[in-house]
């Protein structure tokens, strides 16, 4: 059908690179179409911290973690809460397959391509405090040595090598606006050629059109990402019944080109797009003092110790503690009627627990710099964190609580905190620290987490009084809602083939990565367990590439 390619891949992110790698291994010809320039090859994955969800790994076993496929699958399904017959039909099967991948050959597949892991496993999304509820029962967040850029490199380099052999053609600055459908089969794409751009990675580019194009192939694979950079689309699908009122203001955890455009294009063509009301946004966003894209936010990856207050100064209730249950916390904060909340920390907490998400905020991991890794023992010594403490508009540092509350109120004069309310919450917390046992569930969680040696040594501060001057000064951090991941998307079979709303297979059309809800139209259900977004792109991209390589003429 084409003298250019067997498959058109729409989107040059991680899933598209993985699928292209698998296709070229089989000798297939691929054309990669992307609306951004070459600088953005690898998409969102480049900006990621590089966490991978693995089950019963050598890294876990060396740390004394007892994990298993059964425990992980129970955690996943309990977190996903699948409850929709049609929309979750394939998502549930993808979930079972993905956990099997994470407990099976995921690590060996990536290791075989040269990817390596840091020998410390982190504990993210600790959950709601119930064995049958949301959350990771054990640490499963495996840090990639080299972070997101290294994950991208793992697949980018062989794809570029295939391009040098003539198997891959890149069509940058080509925006797909229509899937070409003939006799019920997708046979190509049409769209606009955009004006050339020299913008650096992540920086918004012009949408000025300078021409039209049409490409044809045996199949089209959509790997164009989600909608987190398109706040209008996020608000359009915001589930007020589950997450509360639509926010008036949000930060963006992804570049502006993550705009959901291909989700709409695919739906117009007749593909089933489901579960877009399932979203994974963070409530711990800081305004980036040195932004790359509009409303650029950076997430605090919190340890469990900060005192978390809503905009009125009320402490969040159990189990809504830092690092525990993102979606449940988001709902609670939205129902307060405010778009911000607060962390209060001591210097001791900051030095152990204050971490920032993203490859650019973790130069030690990203640059594979062992001497810099030592600075993690004292987080405030890390240059990127020092920069936020010195330049970030959302952080204030003072010696005493009255001074801190005054400084916090200068940031939000329209919603001032009452000092007596904040003092009451801090004092109540401090009374619980006097003994090794207490009724405060957050402190119970801190002590439980510190039973895991790597967390005790590297990540979590010993319990102490917030108002103890020996642990000062005090730090207040204003937190914003920050968009991140689209958990729903194009519904697909286990071979990544798109289905129609009636459940029939849509011939010639495939989808993978975030555009497919990381598989099946929403492999995570309502809640993510973290470390599975990059892995979902790898798994679904691999599935798509292998299925296409096998089944095409």
Coordinates of N, CA and C in Angstrom, one line a residue, residues 220-305:
X220 N -2.0 1.7 11.1 CA -1.6 2.9 11.8 C -1.6 2.6 13.3
X221 N -0.6 3.0 14.0 CA -0.5 2.8 15.4 C -0.5 4.2 16.1
X222 N -1.4 4.5 17.0 CA -1.5 5.8 17.7 C -0.8 5.7 19.0
X223 N 0.2 6.5 19.2 CA 1.0 6.5 20.4 C 1.3 7.9 20.8
X224 N 0.3 8.7 20.8 CA 0.4 10.2 20.9 C 0.3 10.8 22.3
X225 N 0.1 9.9 23.3 CA 0.0 10.5 24.7 C -1.4 10.8 25.1
X226 N -1.4 11.5 26.3 CA -2.7 11.8 26.9 C -3.1 13.3 26.6
X227 N -3.8 13.9 27.7 CA -4.3 15.2 27.5 C -3.9 16.1 28.6
X228 N -2.9 15.8 29.4 CA -2.6 16.6 30.6 C -2.1 18.0 30.4
X229 N -1.6 18.3 29.1 CA -1.2 19.6 28.8 C -2.3 20.5 28.3
X230 N -3.5 19.9 28.1 CA -4.7 20.6 27.6 C -5.7 20.8 28.8
X231 N -5.6 21.9 29.5 CA -6.5 22.1 30.7 C -7.9 22.1 30.3
X232 N -8.3 22.7 29.2 CA -9.7 22.7 28.8 C -10.2 21.3 28.6
X233 N -9.4 20.4 28.0 CA -9.9 19.0 27.9 C -10.0 18.3 29.2
X234 N -9.0 18.6 30.1 CA -9.0 18.0 31.4 C -10.3 18.4 32.1
X235 N -10.6 19.7 32.1 CA -11.9 20.2 32.7 C -13.1 19.6 32.1
X236 N -13.1 19.4 30.8 CA -14.2 18.8 30.1 C -14.6 17.5 30.6
X237 N -13.6 16.7 30.9 CA -13.8 15.3 31.4 C -13.7 15.2 32.9
X238 N -13.5 16.3 33.6 CA -13.4 16.2 35.1 C -14.6 15.6 35.7
X239 N -14.4 14.5 36.5 CA -15.6 13.8 37.2 C -15.9 14.5 38.5
X240 N -16.8 15.5 38.5 CA -17.2 16.2 39.7 C -17.8 15.3 40.7
X241 N -18.4 14.2 40.3 CA -19.1 13.3 41.3 C -18.0 12.6 42.1
X242 N -16.8 12.3 41.6 CA -15.8 11.6 42.3 C -14.7 12.5 42.8
X243 N -14.3 13.5 42.0 CA -13.2 14.4 42.4 C -13.5 15.7 42.9
X244 N -14.8 16.0 43.0 CA -15.2 17.3 43.5 C -15.2 18.4 42.4
X245 N -15.4 19.7 42.8 CA -15.5 20.7 41.8 C -14.3 20.8 40.9
X246 N -14.6 21.3 39.6 CA -13.5 21.5 38.7 C -12.6 22.6 39.2
X247 N -11.3 22.4 39.2 CA -10.4 23.4 39.7 C -10.3 24.7 38.8
X248 N -10.2 25.8 39.5 CA -10.1 27.1 38.7 C -8.6 27.2 38.2
X249 N -7.7 26.8 38.9 CA -6.3 26.9 38.5 C -5.5 25.6 38.7
X250 N -4.7 25.3 37.7 CA -3.8 24.1 37.8 C -2.5 24.4 37.2
X251 N -1.5 23.6 37.7 CA -0.2 23.6 37.0 C -0.2 22.4 36.0
X252 N 0.8 22.5 35.2 CA 1.0 21.4 34.2 C 2.2 20.6 34.5
X253 N 2.1 19.3 34.6 CA 3.2 18.4 34.8 C 3.8 17.9 33.5
X254 N 3.2 18.3 32.4 CA 3.6 17.8 31.1 C 3.6 19.0 30.1
X255 N 4.4 18.9 29.0 CA 4.4 20.0 28.1 C 3.0 20.2 27.4
X256 N 2.9 21.4 26.8 CA 1.7 21.8 26.2 C 1.3 20.9 25.0
X257 N 2.2 20.3 24.3 CA 1.9 19.4 23.2 C 1.2 18.1 23.6
X258 N 1.1 17.8 24.9 CA 0.3 16.7 25.4 C -1.1 17.1 25.4
X259 N -1.8 17.2 24.3 CA -3.0 17.9 24.2 C -4.2 17.1 23.9
X260 N -4.1 15.8 23.8 CA -5.3 14.9 23.6 C -5.8 14.9 22.2
X261 N -5.1 15.6 21.3 CA -5.6 15.8 19.9 C -6.0 14.4 19.2
X262 N -5.1 13.5 19.3 CA -5.3 12.2 18.7 C -6.4 11.3 19.3
X263 N -6.7 11.6 20.6 CA -7.8 10.9 21.2 C -9.1 11.3 20.4
X264 N -9.2 12.6 20.2 CA -10.4 13.1 19.4 C -10.4 12.6 18.0
X265 N -9.3 12.6 17.4 CA -9.2 12.1 16.0 C -9.6 10.7 15.9
X266 N -9.1 9.9 16.8 CA -9.4 8.4 16.8 C -10.9 8.2 17.1
X267 N -11.5 8.9 18.0 CA -12.9 8.8 18.3 C -13.7 9.2 17.1
X268 N -13.4 10.3 16.4 CA -14.1 10.7 15.2 C -14.1 9.6 14.1
X269 N -13.0 8.9 14.0 CA -12.8 7.9 13.0 C -13.6 6.6 13.3
X270 N -14.1 6.5 14.6 CA -14.9 5.3 15.0 C -14.3 4.4 16.0
X271 N -13.1 4.8 16.5 CA -12.5 4.0 17.6 C -13.2 4.3 18.9
X272 N -13.1 3.3 19.8 CA -13.7 3.4 21.1 C -12.7 4.1 22.1
X273 N -13.0 5.3 22.6 CA -12.2 6.0 23.5 C -13.0 6.0 24.8
X274 N -12.4 5.5 25.9 CA -13.2 5.3 27.1 C -12.4 5.8 28.3
X275 N -13.1 6.0 29.4 CA -12.5 6.3 30.7 C -11.7 7.5 30.8
X276 N -12.0 8.5 30.0 CA -11.3 9.8 30.1 C -11.5 10.6 31.4
X277 N -12.6 10.1 32.1 CA -12.9 10.8 33.4 C -12.0 10.2 34.5
X278 N -11.1 9.2 34.2 CA -10.2 8.7 35.1 C -8.8 9.4 34.9
X279 N -8.4 10.1 35.9 CA -7.2 10.9 35.7 C -6.3 10.7 36.9
X280 N -5.0 11.0 36.6 CA -4.0 10.9 37.7 C -3.2 12.2 37.8
X281 N -3.7 13.1 38.7 CA -3.1 14.4 38.9 C -2.6 14.4 40.3
X282 N -1.6 15.3 40.5 CA -1.0 15.4 41.8 C -1.4 16.7 42.6
X283 N -1.4 16.6 43.9 CA -1.8 17.7 44.7 C -0.6 18.4 45.3
X284 N 0.6 17.9 45.0 CA 1.8 18.5 45.7 C 2.7 19.2 44.7
X285 N 2.1 20.0 43.8 CA 2.8 20.7 42.8 C 3.4 22.0 43.2
X286 N 4.6 22.4 42.8 CA 5.2 23.7 43.1 C 5.4 24.3 41.7
X287 N 5.2 25.7 41.7 CA 5.5 26.4 40.4 C 7.0 26.3 40.2
X288 N 7.3 25.9 39.0 CA 8.7 25.8 38.6 C 9.3 27.2 38.5
X289 N 10.3 27.5 39.3 CA 11.0 28.8 39.2 C 11.7 29.1 37.9
X290 N 11.9 28.0 37.1 CA 12.6 28.2 35.8 C 11.8 27.3 34.8
X291 N 10.6 27.8 34.4 CA 9.7 27.0 33.6 C 10.2 26.7 32.2
X292 N 9.8 25.5 31.7 CA 10.1 25.2 30.3 C 8.8 25.4 29.5
X293 N 7.7 24.9 30.0 CA 6.4 25.0 29.3 C 5.4 25.9 30.1
X294 N 4.3 26.3 29.6 CA 3.4 27.1 30.3 C 2.9 26.4 31.6
X295 N 2.8 27.2 32.6 CA 2.3 26.7 33.9 C 3.0 25.5 34.4
X296 N 4.3 25.5 34.2 CA 5.2 24.3 34.4 C 5.2 24.1 36.0
X297 N 4.7 22.9 36.3 CA 4.8 22.5 37.7 C 5.8 21.4 38.0
X298 N 6.3 21.3 39.2 CA 7.2 20.2 39.6 C 6.6 19.7 40.9
X299 N 6.5 18.4 40.9 CA 5.9 17.7 42.1 C 6.9 17.4 43.2
X300 N 6.5 17.8 44.4 CA 7.3 17.2 45.5 C 6.9 15.8 45.7
X301 N 7.9 14.9 45.7 CA 7.7 13.5 46.0 C 7.9 13.4 47.5
X302 N 6.8 13.4 48.3 CA 6.9 13.6 49.7 C 7.3 12.3 50.4
X303 N 8.0 12.4 51.5 CA 8.1 11.4 52.5 C 6.8 11.5 53.3
X304 N 6.6 10.6 54.3 CA 5.3 10.6 55.0 C 5.2 11.5 56.2
X305 N 6.2 12.4 56.5 CA 6.3 13.1 57.7 C 5.7 14.5 57.8

